């Protein structure tokens, strides 16, 4: 009888944990969809673009690399759909390609998860080590997004980007890093901690 009660408790605990995880993933996906949808409004696009991948980073940190990859995939699909349905600039049309919009985003939560777990272990004897690990995991997720998207833009659309920008891809890359990438990494680090 005691064995059966333990089995029932384990089953209920597992069901509760699965329900909790699915609910959390649903909320994170809803936030991602809302942030991406708001970027379709021209006046809000720059400020909301900084927030799009926070749910993916947080999911990777809290639940691990598989869930982070799943949320990144979903964020990439939502980004692809926005590029298809509500493009604001010629660059949005480049994100219709899943190699640019989806594939790089799969790794955001994965990298954030591994950075968090590695730093949490490495900094376990440091005061505030967990907070430092979260900050750096948030920044690494944003850097992963920028690095992989830029890489895929170069691999798939280098000539087209050069034509659109009117300068070399290197100039485009430097402009993105100095204007967006650093800011996104800082914002991701700062916002990931309280979330």
XYZ file of N, CA and C in Angstrom:
585
model
N 0.818 -1.190 0.000
C 0.000 0.000 0.000
C 0.872 1.268 0.000
N 1.940 1.244 0.795
C 2.858 2.385 0.863
C 3.535 2.633 -0.485
N 3.856 1.530 -1.185
C 4.471 1.635 -2.511
C 3.527 2.338 -3.486
N 2.259 1.947 -3.466
C 1.266 2.555 -4.345
C 1.092 4.042 -4.053
N 1.106 4.405 -2.761
C 0.973 5.818 -2.391
C 2.165 6.632 -2.898
N 3.383 6.061 -2.794
C 4.575 6.742 -3.310
C 4.510 6.919 -4.823
N 4.006 5.895 -5.518
C 3.866 5.989 -6.974
C 2.875 7.085 -7.354
N 1.761 7.142 -6.610
C 0.755 8.177 -6.874
C 1.320 9.574 -6.614
N 2.076 9.730 -5.528
C 2.692 11.027 -5.218
C 3.678 11.435 -6.304
N 4.494 10.489 -6.768
C 5.452 10.774 -7.839
C 4.746 11.169 -9.122
N 3.661 10.474 -9.450
C 2.896 10.785 -10.652
C 2.275 12.173 -10.555
N 1.708 12.502 -9.384
C 1.092 13.818 -9.196
C 2.154 14.925 -9.260
N 3.298 14.666 -8.661
C 4.389 15.649 -8.681
C 4.873 15.870 -10.113
N 5.020 14.791 -10.863
C 5.468 14.895 -12.254
C 4.424 15.643 -13.091
N 3.157 15.342 -12.887
C 2.079 16.024 -13.610
C 2.068 17.512 -13.291
N 2.232 17.846 -11.999
C 2.275 19.255 -11.591
C 3.450 19.974 -12.249
N 4.632 19.342 -12.245
C 5.818 19.956 -12.851
C 5.649 20.144 -14.354
N 5.056 19.151 -15.035
C 4.818 19.276 -16.474
C 3.819 20.389 -16.770
N 2.757 20.470 -15.960
C 1.757 21.526 -16.144
C 2.385 22.891 -15.903
N 3.198 22.994 -14.874
C 3.888 24.255 -14.561
C 4.802 24.667 -15.708
N 5.551 23.713 -16.242
C 6.473 24.004 -17.346
C 5.706 24.431 -18.590
N 4.645 23.710 -18.931
C 3.842 24.063 -20.111
C 3.202 25.439 -19.958
N 2.735 25.748 -18.765
C 2.149 27.069 -18.509
C 3.196 28.155 -18.680
N 4.380 27.936 -18.117
C 5.466 28.906 -18.241
C 5.841 29.104 -19.711
N 6.002 28.005 -20.450
C 6.361 28.103 -21.872
C 5.273 28.841 -22.657
N 4.018 28.606 -22.308
C 2.920 29.315 -22.967
C 2.966 30.813 -22.717
N 3.256 31.193 -21.482
C 3.369 32.621 -21.152
C 4.551 33.243 -21.884
N 5.687 32.548 -21.917
C 6.874 33.079 -22.614
C 6.619 33.212 -24.117
N 5.911 32.238 -24.689
C 5.575 32.324 -26.111
C 4.629 33.489 -26.364
N 3.651 33.683 -25.482
C 2.715 34.802 -25.636
C 3.452 36.138 -25.564
N 4.408 36.259 -24.644
C 5.208 37.486 -24.558
C 6.022 37.705 -25.832
N 6.612 36.639 -26.336
C 7.394 36.738 -27.567
C 6.526 37.210 -28.721
N 5.348 36.612 -28.863
C 4.424 37.003 -29.940
C 4.027 38.465 -29.779
N 3.738 38.875 -28.546
C 3.355 40.276 -28.307
C 4.499 41.224 -28.660
N 5.725 40.910 -28.230
C 6.862 41.776 -28.524
C 7.120 41.866 -30.029
N 7.040 40.722 -30.725
C 7.262 40.725 -32.174
C 6.138 41.480 -32.883
N 4.903 41.290 -32.444
C 3.766 41.980 -33.067
C 3.882 43.492 -32.882
N 4.350 43.920 -31.722
C 4.490 45.356 -31.474
C 5.565 45.969 -32.379
N 6.575 45.167 -32.753
C 7.611 45.709 -33.649
C 7.069 46.002 -35.041
N 5.874 45.506 -35.350
C 5.257 45.822 -36.638
C 4.718 47.254 -36.665
N 4.633 47.879 -35.484
C 4.214 49.282 -35.404
C 5.480 50.124 -35.520
N 5.596 50.954 -36.541
C 6.860 51.664 -36.788
C 7.417 52.433 -35.590
N 6.581 53.059 -34.796
C 7.096 53.878 -33.687
C 7.622 53.035 -32.532
N 7.181 51.797 -32.412
C 7.580 50.963 -31.282
C 8.648 49.946 -31.644
N 9.013 49.843 -32.904
C 9.863 48.735 -33.335
C 11.234 48.720 -32.681
N 11.888 49.855 -32.534
C 13.234 49.863 -31.971
C 13.242 49.473 -30.505
N 12.323 50.029 -29.722
C 12.326 49.733 -28.288
C 11.887 48.304 -27.999
N 10.938 47.779 -28.724
C 10.454 46.416 -28.487
C 11.418 45.368 -29.021
N 12.185 45.708 -30.033
C 13.127 44.738 -30.593
C 14.127 44.278 -29.543
N 14.420 45.132 -28.580
C 15.348 44.758 -27.514
C 14.768 43.681 -26.602
N 13.451 43.567 -26.546
C 12.795 42.653 -25.608
C 12.427 41.295 -26.205
N 12.474 41.177 -27.516
C 11.936 39.989 -28.188
C 12.500 38.680 -27.644
N 13.796 38.635 -27.356
C 14.408 37.356 -27.007
C 14.624 37.155 -25.507
N 14.147 38.094 -24.690
C 14.233 37.915 -23.240
C 13.489 36.644 -22.798
N 12.266 36.371 -23.311
C 11.594 35.126 -22.912
C 12.392 33.866 -23.266
N 13.076 33.877 -24.405
C 13.887 32.727 -24.807
C 15.071 32.549 -23.859
N 15.730 33.651 -23.513
C 16.869 33.594 -22.593
C 16.428 33.090 -21.220
N 15.334 33.637 -20.707
C 14.829 33.235 -19.390
C 14.427 31.762 -19.392
N 13.797 31.313 -20.460
C 13.411 29.901 -20.560
C 14.635 28.997 -20.524
N 15.673 29.363 -21.259
C 16.898 28.571 -21.254
C 17.532 28.506 -19.874
N 17.547 29.629 -19.175
C 18.146 29.675 -17.842
C 17.335 28.836 -16.851
N 16.028 28.982 -16.870
C 15.189 28.295 -15.881
C 14.990 26.807 -16.154
N 14.828 26.438 -17.421
C 14.443 25.060 -17.726
C 15.484 24.247 -18.475
N 16.490 24.884 -19.035
C 17.554 24.125 -19.688
C 17.611 24.336 -21.188
N 18.612 23.715 -21.801
C 18.874 23.955 -23.227
C 17.777 23.464 -24.178
N 17.133 22.340 -23.862
C 16.080 21.841 -24.765
C 14.906 22.807 -24.827
N 14.450 23.246 -23.665
C 13.334 24.185 -23.622
C 13.749 25.539 -24.210
N 15.008 25.945 -23.960
C 15.518 27.178 -24.549
C 15.549 27.106 -26.065
N 15.942 25.947 -26.600
C 15.960 25.755 -28.055
C 14.540 25.797 -28.614
N 13.603 25.172 -27.911
C 12.204 25.168 -28.355
C 11.642 26.588 -28.390
N 11.902 27.360 -27.329
C 11.399 28.736 -27.292
C 12.088 29.592 -28.356
N 13.381 29.367 -28.581
C 14.090 30.080 -29.639
C 13.524 29.757 -31.014
N 13.198 28.489 -31.230
C 12.579 28.083 -32.493
C 11.257 28.815 -32.688
N 10.449 28.845 -31.634
C 9.155 29.533 -31.717
C 9.348 31.025 -31.985
N 10.328 31.642 -31.316
C 10.603 33.064 -31.532
C 11.049 33.309 -32.974
N 11.840 32.398 -33.512
C 12.282 32.522 -34.897
C 11.126 32.414 -35.883
N 10.217 31.483 -35.618
C 9.043 31.325 -36.498
C 8.171 32.579 -36.445
N 7.989 33.126 -35.253
C 7.190 34.349 -35.112
C 7.868 35.508 -35.852
N 9.189 35.595 -35.764
C 9.939 36.637 -36.480
C 9.792 36.460 -37.992
N 9.872 35.217 -38.455
C 9.685 34.922 -39.880
C 8.298 35.378 -40.341
N 7.282 35.057 -39.555
C 5.912 35.439 -39.919
C 5.730 36.957 -39.953
N 6.376 37.659 -39.009
C 6.296 39.115 -39.029
C 6.969 39.684 -40.277
N 8.110 39.124 -40.659
C 8.786 39.558 -41.874
C 7.944 39.299 -43.113
N 7.187 38.230 -43.077
C 6.335 37.868 -44.209
C 5.057 38.701 -44.260
N 4.431 38.903 -43.101
C 3.118 39.542 -43.056
C 3.154 41.055 -42.837
N 4.192 41.562 -42.166
C 4.219 42.991 -41.843
C 5.627 43.574 -41.968
N 6.243 43.468 -43.143
C 7.596 44.015 -43.289
C 7.582 45.543 -43.247
N 8.533 46.109 -42.501
C 8.656 47.563 -42.410
C 9.788 48.103 -43.273
N 10.738 47.236 -43.573
C 11.880 47.667 -44.374
C 12.295 46.525 -45.292
N 13.143 46.811 -46.280
C 13.632 45.731 -47.147
C 14.389 44.649 -46.368
N 14.995 45.018 -45.231
C 15.700 44.024 -44.428
C 14.756 42.977 -43.857
N 13.520 43.361 -43.561
C 12.548 42.396 -43.028
C 12.314 41.245 -44.007
N 12.411 41.528 -45.288
C 12.192 40.482 -46.295
C 13.292 39.419 -46.253
N 14.479 39.778 -45.766
C 15.559 38.799 -45.648
C 15.260 37.780 -44.552
N 14.404 38.163 -43.608
C 14.082 37.282 -42.489
C 12.968 36.295 -42.818
N 12.498 36.309 -44.046
C 11.546 35.282 -44.478
C 12.268 33.945 -44.634
N 13.565 33.998 -44.835
C 14.376 32.790 -44.946
C 14.609 32.210 -43.545
N 14.207 30.953 -43.281
C 14.377 30.361 -41.947
C 15.839 30.221 -41.525
N 16.765 30.200 -42.476
C 18.181 30.151 -42.112
C 18.609 31.430 -41.392
N 17.931 32.533 -41.673
C 18.243 33.816 -41.054
C 17.363 34.060 -39.826
N 16.085 33.721 -39.927
C 15.148 34.071 -38.856
C 14.987 32.991 -37.793
N 15.073 31.730 -38.158
C 14.770 30.653 -37.209
C 16.039 29.991 -36.664
N 16.906 29.533 -37.537
C 18.081 28.769 -37.108
C 18.921 29.493 -36.054
N 19.283 30.761 -36.247
C 20.089 31.426 -35.209
C 19.375 31.533 -33.863
N 18.059 31.685 -33.883
C 17.298 31.892 -32.656
C 17.215 30.624 -31.810
N 17.363 29.464 -32.436
C 17.336 28.199 -31.694
C 18.461 28.172 -30.656
N 19.573 28.831 -30.966
C 20.742 28.753 -30.093
C 20.763 29.790 -28.971
N 19.852 30.753 -28.990
C 19.838 31.803 -27.953
C 19.649 31.191 -26.566
N 18.590 30.429 -26.394
C 18.305 29.809 -25.101
C 19.301 28.725 -24.733
N 19.827 28.038 -25.737
C 20.815 26.982 -25.491
C 22.090 27.590 -24.906
N 22.607 28.629 -25.557
C 23.831 29.281 -25.078
C 23.597 29.906 -23.703
N 22.474 30.598 -23.534
C 22.174 31.211 -22.237
C 22.127 30.146 -21.133
N 21.541 29.013 -21.434
C 21.443 27.927 -20.453
C 22.823 27.413 -20.058
N 23.665 27.118 -21.043
C 24.994 26.584 -20.738
C 25.891 27.617 -20.055
N 25.788 28.872 -20.467
C 26.583 29.920 -19.816
C 26.147 30.051 -18.357
N 24.850 30.070 -18.127
C 24.346 30.181 -16.753
C 24.819 29.006 -15.898
N 24.634 27.799 -16.390
C 25.002 26.623 -15.595
C 26.512 26.569 -15.354
N 27.293 26.878 -16.384
C 28.752 26.857 -16.225
C 29.239 27.911 -15.244
N 28.719 29.125 -15.363
C 29.150 30.196 -14.462
C 28.628 29.995 -13.042
N 27.423 29.451 -12.930
C 26.877 29.190 -11.592
C 27.780 28.215 -10.847
N 28.249 27.208 -11.556
C 29.166 26.232 -10.954
C 30.523 26.876 -10.666
N 31.049 27.633 -11.637
C 32.374 28.254 -11.473
C 32.389 29.324 -10.383
N 31.254 29.997 -10.212
C 31.194 31.106 -9.254
C 30.458 30.739 -7.965
N 30.325 29.449 -7.691
C 29.537 29.049 -6.517
C 30.128 29.554 -5.207
N 31.426 29.799 -5.158
C 32.033 30.294 -3.922
C 32.103 31.825 -3.877
N 31.656 32.482 -4.944
C 31.693 33.943 -5.023
C 30.362 34.509 -4.528
N 30.443 35.558 -3.717
C 29.214 36.232 -3.295
C 28.511 36.794 -4.518
N 27.203 36.619 -4.575
C 26.393 37.086 -5.714
C 26.739 36.358 -7.016
N 27.362 35.187 -6.919
C 27.759 34.428 -8.106
C 26.590 34.075 -9.005
N 25.437 33.749 -8.393
C 24.254 33.390 -9.169
C 23.771 34.586 -9.997
N 23.793 35.773 -9.397
C 23.362 36.977 -10.112
C 24.312 37.310 -11.253
N 25.594 37.140 -11.028
C 26.582 37.377 -12.089
C 26.348 36.393 -13.234
N 26.083 35.136 -12.888
C 25.823 34.113 -13.911
C 24.589 34.468 -14.736
N 23.541 34.965 -14.089
C 22.317 35.349 -14.813
C 22.586 36.533 -15.739
N 23.287 37.549 -15.231
C 23.611 38.717 -16.059
C 24.402 38.324 -17.301
N 25.433 37.508 -17.105
C 26.274 37.114 -18.243
C 25.541 36.153 -19.185
N 24.653 35.335 -18.646
C 23.855 34.453 -19.507
C 22.907 35.278 -20.377
N 22.296 36.320 -19.794
C 21.423 37.205 -20.574
C 22.177 37.891 -21.689
N 23.354 38.418 -21.371
C 24.175 39.082 -22.390
C 24.615 38.095 -23.463
N 24.984 36.884 -23.055
C 25.453 35.895 -24.033
C 24.333 35.458 -24.973
N 23.097 35.406 -24.478
C 21.972 35.080 -25.363
C 21.793 36.134 -26.442
N 21.875 37.405 -26.051
C 21.738 38.495 -27.030
C 22.900 38.500 -28.015
N 24.110 38.265 -27.520
C 25.285 38.232 -28.403
C 25.180 37.063 -29.379
N 24.684 35.933 -28.901
C 24.483 34.772 -29.774
C 23.534 35.109 -30.910
N 22.424 35.774 -30.577
C 21.461 36.171 -31.599
C 22.133 37.041 -32.662
N 22.809 38.095 -32.242
C 23.427 39.016 -33.195
C 24.494 38.308 -34.027
N 25.358 37.547 -33.359
C 26.450 36.887 -34.076
C 25.935 35.902 -35.121
N 24.958 35.090 -34.750
C 24.464 34.074 -35.688
C 23.611 34.676 -36.804
N 22.813 35.692 -36.482
C 22.020 36.339 -37.530
C 22.951 37.030 -38.532
N 23.965 37.721 -38.040
C 24.924 38.381 -38.945
C 25.666 37.356 -39.796
N 26.029 36.238 -39.178
C 26.706 35.176 -39.923
C 25.813 34.643 -41.036
N 24.553 34.387 -40.719
C 23.647 33.852 -41.739
C 23.339 34.898 -42.815
N 23.218 36.161 -42.422
C 23.032 37.205 -43.442
C 24.222 37.247 -44.384
N 25.419 37.096 -43.832
C 26.617 37.102 -44.677
C 26.647 35.884 -45.596
N 26.366 34.711 -45.043
C 26.424 33.474 -45.828
C 25.360 33.456 -46.920
N 24.155 33.877 -46.593
C 23.036 33.749 -47.523
C 22.844 34.997 -48.393
N 23.005 36.186 -47.808
C 22.616 37.414 -48.513
C 23.692 38.495 -48.548
N 24.961 38.157 -48.486
C 26.017 39.181 -48.407
C 25.907 40.201 -49.532
N 25.783 39.737 -50.756
C 25.725 40.664 -51.899
C 24.482 41.545 -51.830
N 23.383 40.978 -51.426
C 22.139 41.750 -51.328
C 22.214 42.804 -50.219
N 22.817 42.439 -49.089
C 22.977 43.392 -47.987
C 23.873 44.546 -48.430
N 24.965 44.225 -49.111
C 25.877 45.267 -49.608
C 25.135 46.196 -50.549
N 24.314 45.634 -51.402
C 23.523 46.435 -52.345
C 22.521 47.320 -51.602
N 21.878 46.783 -50.570
C 20.875 47.534 -49.811
C 21.498 48.652 -48.981
N 22.666 48.371 -48.401
C 23.320 49.329 -47.520
C 24.126 50.352 -48.309
N 24.669 49.922 -49.422
C 25.522 50.807 -50.213
C 26.925 50.904 -49.657
N 27.311 49.910 -48.875
C 28.659 49.853 -48.302
C 29.037 48.386 -48.155
N 30.273 48.127 -47.783
C 30.716 46.744 -47.638
C 30.012 46.078 -46.460
N 30.034 44.755 -46.458
C 29.407 44.018 -45.363
C 30.119 44.319 -44.050
N 31.430 44.540 -44.116
C 32.188 44.877 -42.911
C 31.681 46.174 -42.282
N 31.411 47.173 -43.115
C 30.882 48.446 -42.620
C 29.510 48.223 -41.986
N 28.685 47.423 -42.641
C 27.362 47.082 -42.112
C 27.498 46.383 -40.759
N 28.403 45.438 -40.664
C 28.609 44.685 -39.432
C 29.071 45.593 -38.295
N 30.017 46.454 -38.572
C 30.503 47.390 -37.550
C 29.368 48.304 -37.096
N 28.547 48.758 -38.033
C 27.416 49.631 -37.678
C 26.423 48.903 -36.776
N 26.139 47.662 -37.088
C 25.199 46.881 -36.280
C 25.771 46.655 -34.885
N 27.042 46.300 -34.811
C 27.658 46.029 -33.509
C 27.683 47.286 -32.652
N 28.069 48.412 -33.233
C 28.183 49.636 -32.430
C 26.841 50.266 -32.105
N 25.851 50.072 -32.970
C 24.562 50.722 -32.706
C 23.569 49.820 -31.982
N 23.542 48.534 -32.286
C 22.519 47.648 -31.732
C 23.053 46.572 -30.797
N 24.079 45.868 -31.225
C 24.502 44.652 -30.529
C 24.917 44.915 -29.085
N 25.688 45.949 -28.856
C 26.143 46.245 -27.500
C 24.956 46.618 -26.617
N 24.077 47.466 -27.144
C 22.893 47.872 -26.393
C 22.001 46.670 -26.081
N 21.787 45.798 -27.056
C 20.959 44.615 -26.840
C 21.556 43.709 -25.765
N 22.876 43.520 -25.782
C 23.526 42.666 -24.779
C 23.363 43.259 -23.379
N 23.534 44.568 -23.255
C 23.397 45.226 -21.942
C 21.962 45.133 -21.457
N 21.007 45.442 -22.336
C 19.588 45.385 -21.948
C 19.194 43.950 -21.576
N 19.638 42.973 -22.366
C 19.308 41.565 -22.060
C 19.876 41.168 -20.699
N 21.095 41.584 -20.403
C 21.698 41.243 -19.114
C 20.909 41.872 -17.974
N 20.569 43.144 -18.130
C 19.864 43.864 -17.065
C 18.453 43.330 -16.856
N 17.725 43.043 -17.949
C 16.335 42.601 -17.818
C 16.199 41.127 -17.430
N 17.186 40.324 -17.768
C 17.099 38.897 -17.439
C 17.133 38.673 -15.931
N 17.927 39.441 -15.232
C 18.079 39.243 -13.778
C 16.759 39.382 -13.024
N 16.026 40.492 -13.169
C 14.779 40.583 -12.396
C 13.695 39.617 -12.869
N 13.679 39.321 -14.154
C 12.665 38.396 -14.658
C 12.920 37.026 -14.089
